[in-house]
Coordinates of C-alpha atoms and ligand atoms in Angstrom, one line a residue:
M1 CA 75.0 163.2 87.5
L2 CA 76.8 160.0 86.8
K3 CA 80.5 160.6 86.5
I4 CA 82.4 159.1 83.5
Y5 CA 85.9 157.7 84.0
N6 CA 86.3 155.5 81.0
T7 CA 85.5 156.2 77.3
Y8 CA 85.6 154.2 74.1
I9 CA 85.5 156.0 70.8
H10 CA 84.8 154.1 67.6
I11 CA 86.4 155.3 64.3
P12 CA 84.7 153.2 61.6
F13 CA 87.0 153.8 58.7
C14 CA 89.6 151.6 57.1
E15 CA 91.7 152.0 54.0
R16 CA 90.6 148.5 52.8
K17 CA 88.4 145.9 54.4
C18 CA 90.4 142.9 55.5
N19 CA 89.0 139.6 54.3
Y20 CA 88.2 138.1 57.7
C21 CA 86.8 141.2 59.5
D22 CA 83.2 142.1 60.3
F23 CA 83.9 145.1 62.5
T24 CA 82.1 148.3 61.5
S25 CA 84.5 149.8 59.0
L26 CA 83.9 151.8 55.9
K27 CA 86.1 153.4 53.3
G28 CA 86.2 157.1 54.1
T29 CA 87.4 160.2 52.3
D30 CA 89.1 163.0 54.3
N31 CA 85.8 164.9 54.1
Q32 CA 83.8 162.0 55.3
I33 CA 86.1 161.5 58.2
E34 CA 85.9 165.1 59.1
K35 CA 82.2 165.0 59.0
Y36 CA 82.1 162.0 61.2
V37 CA 84.4 163.7 63.8
N38 CA 82.0 166.7 63.9
Y39 CA 79.2 164.3 64.7
L40 CA 81.2 162.6 67.3
L41 CA 81.8 165.9 69.0
K42 CA 78.1 166.6 68.9
E43 CA 77.4 163.2 70.5
I44 CA 79.9 164.1 73.3
D45 CA 78.1 167.4 73.9
I46 CA 74.7 165.7 74.2
Y47 CA 76.2 163.3 76.8
S48 CA 77.7 166.1 78.7
K49 CA 74.2 167.5 79.5
N50 CA 73.2 164.4 81.5
Y51 CA 76.5 162.9 82.5
D52 CA 79.5 164.4 84.2
L53 CA 82.4 164.2 81.7
S54 CA 84.6 166.7 83.6
E55 CA 86.3 164.1 85.8
K56 CA 89.9 163.1 84.9
Q57 CA 89.6 160.0 82.7
D58 CA 91.1 156.8 83.8
T59 CA 91.1 155.3 80.3
I60 CA 90.3 156.6 76.8
Y61 CA 90.4 154.1 73.9
F62 CA 90.3 154.9 70.2
G63 CA 89.2 151.7 68.5
G64 CA 88.1 150.8 65.0
G65 CA 88.1 150.5 62.2
T66 CA 91.4 152.3 61.9
P67 CA 91.6 155.2 64.3
S68 CA 95.1 155.9 63.0
L69 CA 93.5 157.2 59.9
L70 CA 92.3 160.3 61.9
P71 CA 94.2 163.5 61.3
I72 CA 96.0 164.8 64.4
D73 CA 93.8 167.8 64.6
S74 CA 90.7 165.6 64.8
L75 CA 92.2 163.6 67.7
K76 CA 93.0 166.9 69.4
R77 CA 89.5 168.1 69.1
I78 CA 88.1 164.9 70.5
L79 CA 90.5 164.8 73.4
S80 CA 89.9 168.4 74.2
K81 CA 86.4 167.4 75.4
F82 CA 88.0 165.3 78.2
S83 CA 90.1 165.9 81.2
Y84 CA 93.1 163.7 81.4
D85 CA 96.8 163.6 82.4
E86 CA 99.8 161.3 82.1
N87 CA 98.2 158.8 84.4
T88 CA 95.2 158.4 82.0
E89 CA 95.7 155.3 79.8
I90 CA 95.1 156.6 76.3
T91 CA 95.2 153.9 73.6
I92 CA 94.9 154.2 69.9
E93 CA 94.7 151.2 67.5
V94 CA 97.2 151.5 64.8
N95 CA 97.3 149.9 61.4
P96 CA 101.0 149.9 60.4
K97 CA 100.4 151.3 56.9
T98 CA 98.7 154.4 58.3
V99 CA 101.3 156.0 60.5
D100 CA 104.8 157.5 60.2
I101 CA 107.3 159.0 62.7
N102 CA 105.7 162.4 62.6
K103 CA 102.2 161.1 63.4
L104 CA 103.6 158.9 66.2
K105 CA 105.4 161.9 67.7
E106 CA 102.2 163.9 67.5
Y107 CA 100.4 161.1 69.4
R108 CA 103.0 161.4 72.2
N109 CA 102.5 165.2 72.2
L110 CA 98.8 164.8 72.6
G111 CA 99.2 162.5 75.6
I112 CA 98.4 159.2 73.8
N113 CA 100.6 156.8 75.8
R114 CA 99.6 153.3 74.5
L115 CA 99.5 151.8 71.0
S116 CA 97.7 148.7 69.9
I117 CA 99.3 147.7 66.6
G118 CA 97.6 145.3 64.3
I119 CA 100.3 142.9 63.2
Q120 CA 98.2 139.7 62.8
T121 CA 101.1 137.6 61.5
F122 CA 104.7 138.2 60.3
N123 CA 104.2 135.8 57.4
D124 CA 103.9 137.9 54.2
E125 CA 102.0 135.2 52.3
N126 CA 99.5 134.9 55.1
L127 CA 99.2 138.7 55.4
K128 CA 98.2 138.7 51.7
V129 CA 95.6 136.0 52.3
L130 CA 94.2 138.1 55.2
G131 CA 94.0 141.1 52.8
R132 CA 96.1 143.3 55.0
I133 CA 97.5 146.5 53.5
H134 CA 101.0 146.1 55.0
N135 CA 103.8 143.6 55.0
S136 CA 105.7 142.3 58.0
E137 CA 108.7 144.6 57.4
E138 CA 106.5 147.6 57.5
A139 CA 104.8 146.4 60.7
I140 CA 108.2 145.9 62.4
E141 CA 109.4 149.3 61.3
V142 CA 106.4 151.0 62.8
Y143 CA 107.0 149.2 66.0
N144 CA 110.6 150.3 66.1
I145 CA 109.7 153.9 65.3
A146 CA 107.2 153.9 68.1
R147 CA 110.0 152.9 70.5
E148 CA 112.2 155.6 69.1
V149 CA 109.6 158.2 69.9
D150 CA 109.3 156.8 73.4
F151 CA 106.2 154.7 73.5
K152 CA 106.6 152.6 76.6
N153 CA 103.4 150.7 76.4
I154 CA 102.8 148.8 73.2
S155 CA 100.3 146.0 72.5
L156 CA 100.5 143.8 69.4
D157 CA 97.5 142.0 67.9
I158 CA 98.2 138.6 66.5
M159 CA 95.9 136.0 64.9
F160 CA 96.3 132.3 64.7
S161 CA 94.5 129.3 63.2
L162 CA 94.8 131.1 59.8
P163 CA 94.0 129.2 56.6
N164 CA 96.8 126.8 55.8
Q165 CA 98.8 127.9 58.8
T166 CA 100.9 125.1 60.3
L167 CA 102.1 124.9 63.9
E168 CA 105.6 125.6 62.5
M169 CA 104.4 128.8 60.9
L170 CA 102.9 129.9 64.2
K171 CA 106.1 129.1 66.1
V172 CA 108.0 131.4 63.7
D173 CA 105.4 134.1 64.3
L174 CA 105.7 133.8 68.0
E175 CA 109.5 134.0 67.9
K176 CA 109.4 137.2 65.8
L177 CA 106.8 138.6 68.2
I178 CA 109.0 138.0 71.2
L179 CA 112.0 139.5 69.6
L180 CA 110.1 142.8 69.5
N181 CA 109.5 142.5 73.3
P182 CA 106.0 144.3 73.5
E183 CA 104.5 145.0 76.9
H184 CA 101.2 143.4 75.9
I185 CA 99.9 140.9 73.4
S186 CA 96.4 140.1 72.2
I187 CA 96.1 136.9 70.3
Y188 CA 92.9 135.7 68.7
S189 CA 92.0 132.5 67.0
L190 CA 90.5 133.4 63.6
I191 CA 86.7 133.6 63.7
W192 CA 84.9 132.9 60.4
E193 CA 82.4 135.7 60.5
E194 CA 79.4 135.6 58.3
G195 CA 79.4 138.3 55.7
T196 CA 83.1 138.4 55.2
K197 CA 85.1 137.4 52.1
F198 CA 86.6 134.5 54.2
F199 CA 83.2 133.2 55.0
R200 CA 82.2 133.2 51.4
D201 CA 85.4 131.5 50.3
L202 CA 84.9 128.9 53.0
K203 CA 81.4 128.2 51.7
A204 CA 82.7 128.0 48.2
G205 CA 85.3 125.5 49.2
K206 CA 88.2 127.8 48.4
L207 CA 89.4 128.0 52.0
K208 CA 89.4 125.4 54.8
E209 CA 88.9 125.8 58.5
T210 CA 91.7 124.7 60.7
D211 CA 91.1 121.4 62.3
N212 CA 89.9 121.7 65.9
D213 CA 92.8 119.6 67.3
L214 CA 95.4 121.7 65.6
E215 CA 93.7 124.9 66.8
A216 CA 93.7 123.6 70.4
T217 CA 97.4 122.5 70.0
M218 CA 98.2 126.0 68.7
Y219 CA 96.4 127.7 71.6
E220 CA 98.2 125.5 74.2
Y221 CA 101.5 126.2 72.5
I222 CA 100.9 129.9 72.6
I223 CA 100.1 129.8 76.3
D224 CA 103.2 127.8 77.2
Y225 CA 105.5 129.7 75.0
L226 CA 104.4 133.2 76.1
K227 CA 104.4 132.2 79.7
S228 CA 108.0 130.8 79.3
K229 CA 109.0 134.2 78.0
G230 CA 107.7 136.0 81.1
Y231 CA 104.2 137.0 80.0
E232 CA 101.3 136.7 82.3
H233 CA 98.3 135.0 80.7
Y234 CA 95.7 137.3 82.4
E235 CA 92.7 137.0 80.1
I236 CA 91.7 134.3 77.6
S237 CA 93.2 136.1 74.6
N238 CA 95.5 138.5 76.4
F239 CA 99.0 138.4 77.8
S240 CA 101.1 141.1 79.4
K241 CA 104.2 141.9 81.3
K242 CA 103.7 142.6 84.9
D243 CA 101.6 145.7 85.5
F244 CA 100.9 146.1 81.8
E245 CA 97.4 144.6 81.6
A246 CA 95.1 146.6 79.4
R247 CA 93.4 148.9 81.8
H248 CA 90.6 149.9 79.4
N249 CA 89.7 146.4 78.3
S250 CA 89.7 145.3 81.9
I251 CA 86.8 147.7 82.4
Y252 CA 84.7 145.3 80.2
W253 CA 85.8 142.2 82.0
E254 CA 85.3 143.7 85.4
N255 CA 81.8 144.8 84.3
K256 CA 82.4 148.5 85.1
N257 CA 80.7 151.5 83.5
Y258 CA 82.1 153.2 80.4
L259 CA 80.9 155.7 77.8
G260 CA 80.8 154.3 74.2
L261 CA 80.8 156.9 71.4
G262 CA 80.6 156.6 67.7
L263 CA 79.0 154.4 65.1
S264 CA 78.0 151.0 66.4
A265 CA 79.8 151.6 69.7
A266 CA 78.5 149.9 72.9
G267 CA 78.4 151.5 76.3
Y268 CA 77.4 150.8 79.8
L269 CA 76.2 153.6 82.1
G270 CA 74.6 153.0 85.4
N271 CA 72.5 150.0 84.8
L272 CA 71.9 150.8 81.1
R273 CA 73.7 148.8 78.4
Y274 CA 73.3 150.4 75.0
K275 CA 74.5 150.1 71.4
N276 CA 74.6 152.8 68.8
F277 CA 73.2 152.6 65.3
F278 CA 75.2 150.5 62.8
H279 CA 74.5 152.7 59.7
L280 CA 76.0 156.1 59.3
K281 CA 72.7 157.5 58.0
D282 CA 70.9 156.6 61.2
Y283 CA 73.8 157.8 63.4
Y284 CA 73.8 161.2 61.6
D285 CA 70.0 161.5 61.5
K286 CA 69.6 161.2 65.2
L287 CA 72.4 163.6 66.0
D288 CA 70.9 166.1 63.6
K289 CA 67.8 166.0 65.8
N290 CA 70.0 166.4 68.9
I291 CA 69.1 162.9 70.0
L292 CA 71.6 160.3 71.1
P293 CA 72.2 157.8 68.3
V294 CA 71.3 154.8 70.4
D295 CA 69.7 151.9 68.6
E296 CA 69.4 149.3 71.4
R297 CA 68.9 150.0 75.1
E298 CA 68.8 147.4 77.9
E299 CA 68.0 148.3 81.5
L300 CA 69.7 145.7 83.5
T301 CA 68.2 144.2 86.6
E302 CA 70.3 143.3 89.6
D303 CA 70.2 139.7 88.5
D304 CA 71.3 140.6 84.9
I305 CA 74.2 142.5 86.4
E306 CA 75.1 139.6 88.6
Q307 CA 75.0 137.1 85.8
Y308 CA 77.1 139.4 83.6
R309 CA 79.7 139.6 86.3
Y310 CA 80.4 135.9 85.8
L311 CA 80.1 135.8 82.0
V312 CA 82.8 138.5 81.6
G313 CA 84.6 138.1 84.9
F314 CA 85.7 134.5 84.4
R315 CA 87.6 135.6 81.4
L316 CA 90.1 137.2 83.8
L317 CA 92.2 134.2 84.8
N318 CA 93.8 135.6 88.0
N319 CA 90.8 137.2 89.6
P320 CA 88.8 134.6 91.5
L321 CA 85.1 135.4 91.7
I322 CA 83.1 134.9 94.9
P323 CA 79.6 133.8 93.8
S324 CA 76.5 135.2 95.4
K325 CA 74.2 132.7 97.1
E326 CA 72.1 132.2 93.9
Y327 CA 75.1 131.3 91.9
L328 CA 77.0 129.2 94.4
E329 CA 75.4 126.0 93.4
K330 CA 76.1 126.6 89.7
C331 CA 79.7 127.2 90.4
E332 CA 79.9 124.0 92.5
I333 CA 78.4 122.0 89.6
L334 CA 80.8 123.6 87.2
E335 CA 83.7 122.8 89.5
K336 CA 82.6 119.1 89.6
E337 CA 82.5 119.2 85.8
A338 CA 86.1 120.6 85.9
Y339 CA 85.3 123.9 84.2
L340 CA 86.1 125.8 87.4
I341 CA 88.7 125.5 90.1
K342 CA 87.9 126.5 93.7
K343 CA 90.5 128.7 95.3
E344 CA 90.6 130.1 98.9
N345 CA 89.2 133.4 97.7
G346 CA 86.7 132.3 95.0
Y347 CA 86.4 130.4 91.7
I348 CA 88.6 130.7 88.6
L349 CA 88.5 129.0 85.2
S350 CA 90.3 125.7 84.9
S351 CA 92.4 124.7 81.8
K352 CA 89.3 122.8 80.6
G353 CA 87.2 126.0 81.1
L354 CA 89.8 128.0 79.2
M355 CA 90.0 125.6 76.3
L356 CA 86.2 125.1 76.1
F357 CA 85.1 128.6 77.1
N358 CA 82.1 128.6 74.9
D359 CA 80.8 125.3 76.4
F360 CA 81.5 126.7 79.8
I361 CA 79.3 129.8 79.1
A362 CA 76.6 127.6 77.6
N363 CA 76.6 125.5 80.8
F364 CA 76.6 128.6 82.9
I365 CA 73.6 130.3 81.4
D366 CA 71.7 127.0 81.0
D367 CA 69.1 126.9 83.8
Ligands
SAM1 C1 88.9 145.5 65.0 S1 90.5 145.3 64.8 C2 91.1 146.9 65.0 C3 92.6 147.0 64.8 C4 93.0 147.6 63.4 N1 91.9 147.9 62.6 C5 93.9 146.6 62.7 O1 93.3 145.6 62.2 O2 95.1 146.8 62.5 C6 91.0 144.5 66.4 C7 91.6 143.1 66.2 O3 90.6 142.2 66.1 C8 91.2 141.0 65.5 N2 90.2 140.5 64.6 C9 89.4 141.1 63.7 N3 88.6 140.3 63.0 C10 88.8 139.0 63.5 C11 88.3 137.7 63.2 N4 87.4 137.5 62.3 N5 88.8 136.7 64.0 C12 89.7 136.9 64.9 N6 90.3 138.1 65.2 C13 89.8 139.2 64.5 C14 92.4 141.4 64.8 O4 93.6 140.9 65.5 C15 92.5 142.9 65.0 O5 93.7 143.4 65.1
SF4_2 S1 90.9 144.1 60.8 FE1 91.2 146.2 61.3 S2 92.0 147.2 59.4 FE2 91.2 145.2 58.8 S3 89.1 145.8 58.2 FE3 89.0 145.1 60.3 S4 89.1 147.0 61.5 FE4 89.8 147.5 59.4

């Protein structure tokens, strides 16, 4: 039986939908959340018939949605299905409005040792535009309480290139961010996702996209600034202090196996990539029939796996990749086009490749 060492658990509930977000998130009552957790436990039980879940987990990640909406008892029930200890990286994504000191203490007692807090920006006006349910003071307070209850590994999520955001505003955000001194920072440029309120407002002319040059200037500024403050830029959107790279997310970039559980969760087991159903009804229906709630399955060939290794692997900026014979020529061409740099021990992304990552990928998969 294939042994599982890394697990992602999706909790698809949010108190309110943010205006820019297209992740699977629903409004859920306490009863609906409890029902969902019961189904998650059932999903785990089905997996445990064909996969070995008894090994000590290397990483467990509660993502969302807003997993910090889960009652402690639900987290306890889910975690009781796994074997883990203090060396397991157990992360929970936290929306600042949904936790208090007691909840954070309980997390510590359960063995959760890493928080990923959704800050987005410290600018209260911009937080309102984003449709966030917290203000910056509340976000900072939650961070400080987390330190008080001894969380030693905290990641903060920030977004930039927001509507009407100037470079000056971003600089203020970064200064406030650094004052908190987190171990890890994820920083994303706003994506205008179809189906979101932002997208509709964009089409209606109520909001305007950030100009490409400003967005590039912002990204360059972020990289220089965070590096000057001692953070390592180890992945396109991620920065960390030494030895605090996100172990769970690195599984994705290193193209390693993980179990994905919950509504719309993706997983990668053996050579099978899969994605669970997107609608709760389908997810529940399958589990009622003792069938895994998998909507899409793709058996990867050796070549698919090899190609994937580059598509995700080049995101890691300090891990040179050694191409196989079939991909060597492609890497050489992309080096000539200045997307890649050749190092002694393989290829890594250049600054151009970093700034134009989508172009790089398009070139890479173009035959
Ligand atoms: C799915 S959310 C989960 C975290 C938690 N629900 C929260 O928002 O506080 C993970 C992160 O993705 C980022 N994100 C979500 N939608 C985005 C978008 N349209 N463009 C860029 N980043 C986005 C946000 O920074 C968010 O914190
Ligand atoms: S950004 Fe986070 S809190 Fe906001 S809707 Fe998306 S998942 Fe929920």
